[in-house]
């Protein structure tokens, strides 16, 4: 029998592993491709946001070419190091037009991305270096506008409980915080 694994339903889905032993062709590459493929909208939710240079550049380029890029992160983070390391990237992102929202509705554990309201990525992977290369993680890529729409609705509920961070507001933070962010940033490859 040729068709031992028939396609069931309307979803095109792929489970993508990441971690030691999976090489570069993993979730990191899929994320970069998704960001570069985005034509008009990109919404990301993540509890931990410590991108590497390639992911940071992809998000900046997307915003600069007119994609509406929104990143939702928790207002409060349970990791002091991650909190300040992620903030080291905020100014570069805000300057390039990326919109950053701080979620105030409790703990934010959802790790999700919706691209152009039709492709969704959801799973265990945080947008940080440790999740890409050190931790064993799983992400589901679903190419289905109905599913993406449902996930987008969840993300919109997060946005309603979030406060947008402006570049003007961000640039007014005190010198000590800027110094702390820069110092912790040096350790970002280890986080």
PDB file of C-alpha atoms in Angstrom, residues 30-118:
ATOM      1  CA  UNK A  30      12.416  28.262  10.466  1.00  0.00           C
ATOM      2  CA  UNK A  31      11.919  31.406  12.568  1.00  0.00           C
ATOM      3  CA  UNK A  32      14.311  33.424  10.424  1.00  0.00           C
ATOM      4  CA  UNK A  33      12.566  32.231   7.256  1.00  0.00           C
ATOM      5  CA  UNK A  34       9.125  33.064   8.687  1.00  0.00           C
ATOM      6  CA  UNK A  35      10.243  36.572   9.661  1.00  0.00           C
ATOM      7  CA  UNK A  36      11.844  37.263   6.269  1.00  0.00           C
ATOM      8  CA  UNK A  37       8.773  35.853   4.471  1.00  0.00           C
ATOM      9  CA  UNK A  38       6.329  38.081   6.392  1.00  0.00           C
ATOM     10  CA  UNK A  39       4.633  40.524   4.048  1.00  0.00           C
ATOM     11  CA  UNK A  40       2.492  42.692   6.308  1.00  0.00           C
ATOM     12  CA  UNK A  41       2.171  41.444   9.896  1.00  0.00           C
ATOM     13  CA  UNK A  42       4.134  39.548  12.499  1.00  0.00           C
ATOM     14  CA  UNK A  43       3.089  39.084  16.132  1.00  0.00           C
ATOM     15  CA  UNK A  44       5.355  37.316  18.619  1.00  0.00           C
ATOM     16  CA  UNK A  45       4.644  36.380  22.244  1.00  0.00           C
ATOM     17  CA  UNK A  46       7.458  35.087  24.434  1.00  0.00           C
ATOM     18  CA  UNK A  47       8.277  35.040  28.162  1.00  0.00           C
ATOM     19  CA  UNK A  48      12.022  35.183  27.417  1.00  0.00           C
ATOM     20  CA  UNK A  49      13.348  37.401  24.649  1.00  0.00           C
ATOM     21  CA  UNK A  50      17.128  37.294  24.180  1.00  0.00           C
ATOM     22  CA  UNK A  51      17.623  37.113  20.392  1.00  0.00           C
ATOM     23  CA  UNK A  52      20.913  36.440  18.672  1.00  0.00           C
ATOM     24  CA  UNK A  53      22.213  38.896  16.055  1.00  0.00           C
ATOM     25  CA  UNK A  54      20.546  37.153  13.096  1.00  0.00           C
ATOM     26  CA  UNK A  55      17.099  37.113  14.737  1.00  0.00           C
ATOM     27  CA  UNK A  56      17.467  40.721  15.886  1.00  0.00           C
ATOM     28  CA  UNK A  57      18.449  41.785  12.358  1.00  0.00           C
ATOM     29  CA  UNK A  58      15.542  39.857  10.791  1.00  0.00           C
ATOM     30  CA  UNK A  59      13.019  41.614  13.068  1.00  0.00           C
ATOM     31  CA  UNK A  60      14.547  45.032  12.348  1.00  0.00           C
ATOM     32  CA  UNK A  61      14.600  44.444   8.588  1.00  0.00           C
ATOM     33  CA  UNK A  62      10.966  43.274   8.663  1.00  0.00           C
ATOM     34  CA  UNK A  63       9.873  46.467  10.436  1.00  0.00           C
ATOM     35  CA  UNK A  64      11.979  48.667   8.146  1.00  0.00           C
ATOM     36  CA  UNK A  65      10.375  47.150   5.046  1.00  0.00           C
ATOM     37  CA  UNK A  66       6.902  47.944   6.363  1.00  0.00           C
ATOM     38  CA  UNK A  67       5.838  44.784   8.181  1.00  0.00           C
ATOM     39  CA  UNK A  68       3.785  45.530  11.314  1.00  0.00           C
ATOM     40  CA  UNK A  69       6.002  43.762  13.887  1.00  0.00           C
ATOM     41  CA  UNK A  70       4.640  43.409  17.418  1.00  0.00           C
ATOM     42  CA  UNK A  71       6.481  41.667  20.271  1.00  0.00           C
ATOM     43  CA  UNK A  72       4.591  40.902  23.489  1.00  0.00           C
ATOM     44  CA  UNK A  73       6.756  40.229  26.548  1.00  0.00           C
ATOM     45  CA  UNK A  74       5.866  40.032  30.255  1.00  0.00           C
ATOM     46  CA  UNK A  75       5.953  43.292  32.206  1.00  0.00           C
ATOM     47  CA  UNK A  76       7.585  41.314  35.021  1.00  0.00           C
ATOM     48  CA  UNK A  77      10.070  38.526  34.396  1.00  0.00           C
ATOM     49  CA  UNK A  78      10.991  35.782  36.841  1.00  0.00           C
ATOM     50  CA  UNK A  79      14.643  35.949  35.739  1.00  0.00           C
ATOM     51  CA  UNK A  80      16.649  39.058  36.676  1.00  0.00           C
ATOM     52  CA  UNK A  81      19.318  38.293  34.034  1.00  0.00           C
ATOM     53  CA  UNK A  82      16.819  37.668  31.213  1.00  0.00           C
ATOM     54  CA  UNK A  83      14.853  40.786  32.157  1.00  0.00           C
ATOM     55  CA  UNK A  84      17.839  43.071  31.693  1.00  0.00           C
ATOM     56  CA  UNK A  85      19.437  41.167  28.803  1.00  0.00           C
ATOM     57  CA  UNK A  86      16.234  41.395  26.753  1.00  0.00           C
ATOM     58  CA  UNK A  87      15.940  45.107  27.470  1.00  0.00           C
ATOM     59  CA  UNK A  88      19.352  45.681  25.913  1.00  0.00           C
ATOM     60  CA  UNK A  89      17.705  45.007  22.529  1.00  0.00           C
ATOM     61  CA  UNK A  90      14.663  47.237  22.993  1.00  0.00           C
ATOM     62  CA  UNK A  91      16.200  50.493  21.751  1.00  0.00           C
ATOM     63  CA  UNK A  92      17.462  48.978  18.487  1.00  0.00           C
ATOM     64  CA  UNK A  93      14.087  47.345  17.869  1.00  0.00           C
ATOM     65  CA  UNK A  94      12.037  50.435  18.724  1.00  0.00           C
ATOM     66  CA  UNK A  95      14.269  52.628  16.539  1.00  0.00           C
ATOM     67  CA  UNK A  96      13.638  50.368  13.533  1.00  0.00           C
ATOM     68  CA  UNK A  97       9.859  50.489  14.064  1.00  0.00           C
ATOM     69  CA  UNK A  98       9.234  47.239  15.967  1.00  0.00           C
ATOM     70  CA  UNK A  99       6.390  47.689  18.469  1.00  0.00           C
ATOM     71  CA  UNK A 100       7.030  46.263  21.938  1.00  0.00           C
ATOM     72  CA  UNK A 101       4.217  45.573  24.390  1.00  0.00           C
ATOM     73  CA  UNK A 102       4.587  44.753  28.085  1.00  0.00           C
ATOM     74  CA  UNK A 103       1.928  42.290  29.227  1.00  0.00           C
ATOM     75  CA  UNK A 104       0.393  43.175  32.621  1.00  0.00           C
ATOM     76  CA  UNK A 105      -2.228  40.413  32.793  1.00  0.00           C
ATOM     77  CA  UNK A 106      -0.223  38.017  34.963  1.00  0.00           C
ATOM     78  CA  UNK A 107       2.320  35.455  33.835  1.00  0.00           C
ATOM     79  CA  UNK A 108       2.888  35.182  30.097  1.00  0.00           C
ATOM     80  CA  UNK A 109       3.965  31.677  29.138  1.00  0.00           C
ATOM     81  CA  UNK A 110       2.727  31.507  25.539  1.00  0.00           C
ATOM     82  CA  UNK A 111       5.450  31.074  22.944  1.00  0.00           C
ATOM     83  CA  UNK A 112       3.774  31.900  19.650  1.00  0.00           C
ATOM     84  CA  UNK A 113       4.223  33.646  16.324  1.00  0.00           C
ATOM     85  CA  UNK A 114       1.579  34.484  13.727  1.00  0.00           C
ATOM     86  CA  UNK A 115       2.783  35.529  10.270  1.00  0.00           C
ATOM     87  CA  UNK A 116       0.435  37.444   7.933  1.00  0.00           C
ATOM     88  CA  UNK A 117      -2.603  36.033   9.771  1.00  0.00           C
ATOM     89  CA  UNK A 118      -2.153  32.681   8.035  1.00  0.00           C
TER      90      UNK A 118
END
